[in-house]
Coordinates of C-alpha atoms and ligand atoms in Angstrom, one line a residue:
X1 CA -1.0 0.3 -16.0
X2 CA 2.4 -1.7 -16.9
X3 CA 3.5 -4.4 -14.7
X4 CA 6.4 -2.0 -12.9
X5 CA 3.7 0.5 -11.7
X6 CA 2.1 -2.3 -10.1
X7 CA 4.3 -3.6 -7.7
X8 CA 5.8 -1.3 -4.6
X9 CA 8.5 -2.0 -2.5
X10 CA 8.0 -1.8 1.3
X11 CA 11.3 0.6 2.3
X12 CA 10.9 -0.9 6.3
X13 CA 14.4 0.7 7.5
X14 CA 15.2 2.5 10.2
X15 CA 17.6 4.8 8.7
X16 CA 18.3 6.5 5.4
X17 CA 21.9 4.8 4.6
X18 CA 20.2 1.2 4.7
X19 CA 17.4 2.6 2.6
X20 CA 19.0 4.1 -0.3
X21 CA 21.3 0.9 -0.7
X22 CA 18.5 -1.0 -1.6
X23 CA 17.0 1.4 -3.8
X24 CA 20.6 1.4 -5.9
X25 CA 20.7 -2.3 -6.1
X26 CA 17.0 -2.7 -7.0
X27 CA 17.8 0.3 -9.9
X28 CA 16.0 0.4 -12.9
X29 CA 13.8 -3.0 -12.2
X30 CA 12.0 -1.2 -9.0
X31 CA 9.8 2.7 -9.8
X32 CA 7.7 2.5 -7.1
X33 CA 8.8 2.2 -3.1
X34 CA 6.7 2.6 0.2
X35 CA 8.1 5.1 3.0
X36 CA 6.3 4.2 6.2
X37 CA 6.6 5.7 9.4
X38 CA 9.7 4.2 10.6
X39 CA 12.1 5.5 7.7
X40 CA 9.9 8.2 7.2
X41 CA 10.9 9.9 11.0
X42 CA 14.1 8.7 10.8
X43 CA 15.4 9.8 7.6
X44 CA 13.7 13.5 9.0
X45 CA 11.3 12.8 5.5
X46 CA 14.2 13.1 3.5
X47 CA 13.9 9.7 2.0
X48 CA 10.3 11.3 0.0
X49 CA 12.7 13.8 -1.6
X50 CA 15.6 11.2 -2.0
X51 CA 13.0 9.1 -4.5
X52 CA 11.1 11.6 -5.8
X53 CA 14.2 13.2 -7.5
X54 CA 15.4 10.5 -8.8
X55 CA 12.3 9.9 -10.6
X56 CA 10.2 7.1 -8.5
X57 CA 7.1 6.8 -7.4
X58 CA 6.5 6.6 -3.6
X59 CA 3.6 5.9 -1.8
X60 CA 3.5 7.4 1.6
X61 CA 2.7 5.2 4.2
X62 CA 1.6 7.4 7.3
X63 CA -1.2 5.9 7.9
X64 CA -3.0 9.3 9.0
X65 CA -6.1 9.3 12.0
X66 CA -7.1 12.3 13.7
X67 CA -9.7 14.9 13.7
X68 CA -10.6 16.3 10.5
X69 CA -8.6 19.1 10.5
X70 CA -5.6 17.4 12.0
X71 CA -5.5 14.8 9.0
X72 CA -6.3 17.2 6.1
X73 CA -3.5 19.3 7.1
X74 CA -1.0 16.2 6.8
X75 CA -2.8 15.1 4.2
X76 CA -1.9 18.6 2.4
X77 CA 1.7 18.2 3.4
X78 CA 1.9 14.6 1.2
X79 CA 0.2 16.5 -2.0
X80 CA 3.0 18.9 -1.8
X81 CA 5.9 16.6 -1.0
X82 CA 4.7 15.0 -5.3
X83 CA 4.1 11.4 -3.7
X84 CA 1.8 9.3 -5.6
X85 CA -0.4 8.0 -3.3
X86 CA -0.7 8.3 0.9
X87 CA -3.1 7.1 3.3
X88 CA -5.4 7.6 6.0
X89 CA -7.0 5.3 8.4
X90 CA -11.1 4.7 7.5
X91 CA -11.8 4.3 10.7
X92 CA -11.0 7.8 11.5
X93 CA -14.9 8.1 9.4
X94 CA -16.6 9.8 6.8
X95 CA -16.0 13.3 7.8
X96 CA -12.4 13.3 7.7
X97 CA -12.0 10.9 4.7
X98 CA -14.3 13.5 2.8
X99 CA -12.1 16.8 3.6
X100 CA -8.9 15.1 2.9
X101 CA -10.0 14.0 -0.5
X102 CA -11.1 17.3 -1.4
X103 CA -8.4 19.6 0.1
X104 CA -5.8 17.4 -1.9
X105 CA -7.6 16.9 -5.0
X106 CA -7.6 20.8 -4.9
X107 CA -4.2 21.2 -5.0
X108 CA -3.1 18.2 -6.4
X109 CA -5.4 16.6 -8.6
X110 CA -3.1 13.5 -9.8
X111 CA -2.8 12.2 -6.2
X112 CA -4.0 8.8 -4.9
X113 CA -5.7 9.2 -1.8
X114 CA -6.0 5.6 0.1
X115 CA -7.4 4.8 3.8
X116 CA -6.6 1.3 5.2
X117 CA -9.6 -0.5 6.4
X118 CA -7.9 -3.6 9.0
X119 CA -4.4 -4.5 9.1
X120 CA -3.5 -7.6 7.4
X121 CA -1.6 -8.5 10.3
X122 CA -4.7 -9.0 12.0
X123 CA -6.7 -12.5 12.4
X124 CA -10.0 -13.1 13.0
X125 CA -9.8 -13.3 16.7
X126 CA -7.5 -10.0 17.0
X127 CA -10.3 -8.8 15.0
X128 CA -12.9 -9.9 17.5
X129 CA -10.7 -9.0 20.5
X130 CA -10.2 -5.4 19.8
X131 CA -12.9 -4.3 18.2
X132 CA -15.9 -6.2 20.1
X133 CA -17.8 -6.6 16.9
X134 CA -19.9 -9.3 15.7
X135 CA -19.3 -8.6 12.3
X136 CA -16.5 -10.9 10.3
X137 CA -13.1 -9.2 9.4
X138 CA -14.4 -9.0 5.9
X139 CA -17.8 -7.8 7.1
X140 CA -15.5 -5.1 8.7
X141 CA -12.9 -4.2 6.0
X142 CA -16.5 -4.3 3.3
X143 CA -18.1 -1.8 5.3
X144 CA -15.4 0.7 5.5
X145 CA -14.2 0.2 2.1
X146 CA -18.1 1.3 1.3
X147 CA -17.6 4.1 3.5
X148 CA -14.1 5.4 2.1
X149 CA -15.9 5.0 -1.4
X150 CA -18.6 7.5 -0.3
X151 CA -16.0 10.0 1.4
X152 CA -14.9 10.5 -2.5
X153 CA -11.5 8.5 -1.7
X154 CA -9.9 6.5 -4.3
X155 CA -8.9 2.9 -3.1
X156 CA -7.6 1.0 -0.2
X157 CA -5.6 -1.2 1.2
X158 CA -6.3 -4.4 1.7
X159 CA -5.3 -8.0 1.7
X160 CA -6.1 -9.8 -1.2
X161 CA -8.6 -12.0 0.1
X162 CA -10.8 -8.8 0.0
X163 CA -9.8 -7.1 -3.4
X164 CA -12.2 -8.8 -5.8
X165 CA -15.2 -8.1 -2.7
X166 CA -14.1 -4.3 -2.9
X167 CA -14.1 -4.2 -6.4
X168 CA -17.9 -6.1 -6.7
X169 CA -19.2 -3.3 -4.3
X170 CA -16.9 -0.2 -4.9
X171 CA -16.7 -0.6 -8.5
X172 CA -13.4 -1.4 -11.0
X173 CA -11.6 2.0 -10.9
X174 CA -11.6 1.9 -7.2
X175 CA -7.7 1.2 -6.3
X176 CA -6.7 -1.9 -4.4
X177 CA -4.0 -1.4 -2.9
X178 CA -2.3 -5.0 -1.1
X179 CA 0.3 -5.8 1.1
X180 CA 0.3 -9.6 2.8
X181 CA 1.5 -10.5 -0.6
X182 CA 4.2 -13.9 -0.7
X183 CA 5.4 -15.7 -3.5
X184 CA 5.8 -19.7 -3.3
X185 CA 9.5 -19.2 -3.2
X186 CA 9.0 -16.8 0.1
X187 CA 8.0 -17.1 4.1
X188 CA 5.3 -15.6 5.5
X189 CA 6.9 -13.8 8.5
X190 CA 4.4 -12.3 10.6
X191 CA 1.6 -11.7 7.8
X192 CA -1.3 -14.0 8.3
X193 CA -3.7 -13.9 5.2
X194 CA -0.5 -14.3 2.2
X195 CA -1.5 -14.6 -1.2
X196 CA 1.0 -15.0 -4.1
X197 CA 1.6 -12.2 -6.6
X198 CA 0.0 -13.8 -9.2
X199 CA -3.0 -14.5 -7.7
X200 CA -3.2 -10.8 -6.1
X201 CA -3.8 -9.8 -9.6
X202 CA -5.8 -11.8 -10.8
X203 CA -8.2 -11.4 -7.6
X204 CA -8.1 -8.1 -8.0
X205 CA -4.9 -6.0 -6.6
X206 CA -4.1 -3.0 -8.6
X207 CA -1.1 -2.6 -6.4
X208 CA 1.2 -5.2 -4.5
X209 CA 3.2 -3.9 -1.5
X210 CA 6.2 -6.0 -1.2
X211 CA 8.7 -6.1 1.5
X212 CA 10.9 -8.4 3.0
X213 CA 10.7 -11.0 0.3
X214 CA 12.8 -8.8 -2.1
X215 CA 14.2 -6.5 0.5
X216 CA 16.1 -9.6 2.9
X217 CA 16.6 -12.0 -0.2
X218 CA 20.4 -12.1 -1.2
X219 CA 19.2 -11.5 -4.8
X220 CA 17.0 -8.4 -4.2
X221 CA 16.9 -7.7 -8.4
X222 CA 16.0 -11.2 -9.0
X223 CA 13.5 -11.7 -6.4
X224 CA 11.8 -8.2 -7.8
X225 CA 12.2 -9.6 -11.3
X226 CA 10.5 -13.1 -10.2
X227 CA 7.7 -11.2 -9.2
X228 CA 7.3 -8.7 -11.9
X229 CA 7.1 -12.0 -14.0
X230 CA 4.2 -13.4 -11.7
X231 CA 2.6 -9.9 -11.9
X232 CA 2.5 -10.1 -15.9
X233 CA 1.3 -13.7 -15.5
X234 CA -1.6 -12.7 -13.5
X235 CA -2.6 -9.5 -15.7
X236 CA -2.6 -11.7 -18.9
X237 CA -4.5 -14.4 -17.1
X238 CA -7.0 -11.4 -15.4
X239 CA -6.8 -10.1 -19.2
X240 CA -5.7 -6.7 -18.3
X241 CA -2.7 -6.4 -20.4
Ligands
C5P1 O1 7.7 -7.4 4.4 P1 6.3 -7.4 4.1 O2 6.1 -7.8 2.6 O3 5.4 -8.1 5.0 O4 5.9 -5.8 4.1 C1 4.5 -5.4 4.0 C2 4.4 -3.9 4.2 O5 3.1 -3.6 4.1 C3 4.9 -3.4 5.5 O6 5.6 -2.2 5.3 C4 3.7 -3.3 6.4 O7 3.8 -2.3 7.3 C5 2.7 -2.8 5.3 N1 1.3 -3.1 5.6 C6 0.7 -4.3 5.9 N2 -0.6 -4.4 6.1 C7 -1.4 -3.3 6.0 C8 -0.9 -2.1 5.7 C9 0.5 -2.0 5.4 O8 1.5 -5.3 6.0 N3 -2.7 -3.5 6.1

């Protein structure tokens, strides 16, 4: 993988116009963009096409959890919409995480199909709040990272505290996938386990999801290009270059 396929820019606009300035400015240094669920409804999904046509990488950020059915079908709408990589929530269990990896794969076999385990938004006490467990939030995100593995997924997402875990007990090819990511340079905002891009990599991310650091900075191409540079620091320091 080169050093542009690893980093992915969190689109997090609420309509199209704002989007698709970004994505101009950013050019050539930027192939790979998020679309969540706020651009996502308000661009109508026209954003997906917008990128896709001209030639980047998206990863569709929908964040699926149903019934089985229910998610395979919108799991079968990303395949055909040529995204990269979408995903599901793994709490929505075995059973659906095992029909949407096999319904896509059938049709198309090049996609990346990711479940989230717990949001890096939350800390250890929103952890033990809403969910009543007496497990640790990387107890938690383990265990359903084991159980996406089984379901025949292909990564997840995670914050990089957890990446080199998942990788010990899911095994290398299995795709990290990690937002929560801050260089030195950057603030946190409302992210509460940051690590810098650098270290992401060499603890394991395959895949940084960036946002607001490049997307509010006044310098959007250098910020992107500051990190690229971190990201090749950490792949020649993690020796995967
Ligand atoms: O601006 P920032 O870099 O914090 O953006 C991170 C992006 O990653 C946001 O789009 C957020 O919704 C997403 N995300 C996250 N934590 C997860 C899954 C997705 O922050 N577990």
């Amino acid at each position: 993988m080169n050093v542009k396929d690893r980093l992915i820019i969190a689109l997090d606009y609420s309509n199209m116009e704002d989007a698709k300035k970004i994505v101009e400015i950013l050019g050539e240094t930027v192939s790979f963009y998020k679309v969540g669920l706020e651009l996502f409804l308000n661009s109508k999904g026209e954003m997906v096409d917008y990128l896709t046509e001209r030639g980047k990488k998206v990863f569709l950020d929908l964040k699926f959890h149903d019934i089985p059915n229910t998610t395979t079908m919108a799991s079968l709408f990303a395949a055909k919409q040529n995204v990269f990589m979408f995903n599901v929530h793994a709490s929505g269990g075995r059973a659906m995480m095992e029909s949407v990896a096999k319904k896509v794969k059938e049709i198309n076999p090049e996609i990346l199909s990711i479940a989230v385990t717990i949001l890096t938004s939350f800390s250890e006490e929103g952890v033990k709040e809403t969910f009543q467990s007496q497990l640790s939030l990387k107890e938690l995100a383990l265990n359903l990272a084991k159980l996406t593995k089984k379901a025949g997924m292909d990564g997840i997402v995670c914050s990089p505290w957890e990446a080199k875990a998942i990788k010990e007990l899911c095994g290398k090819s299995f795709k990290t996938v990690c937002p929560g990511v801050r260089p030195k340079w950057s603030v946190a905002d409302d992210q509460e386990r940051i690590m810098t891009p650098k270290d992401a990599i060499v603890n394991g991310c395959d895949y940084l999801v960036v946002g607001r650091p490049v997307t509010k900075n006044e310098n959007p191409v250098k910020a992107a290009e500051m990190i690229l540079v971190e990201i090749e620091e950490g792949m020649k320091e993690a020796g995967v270059c």
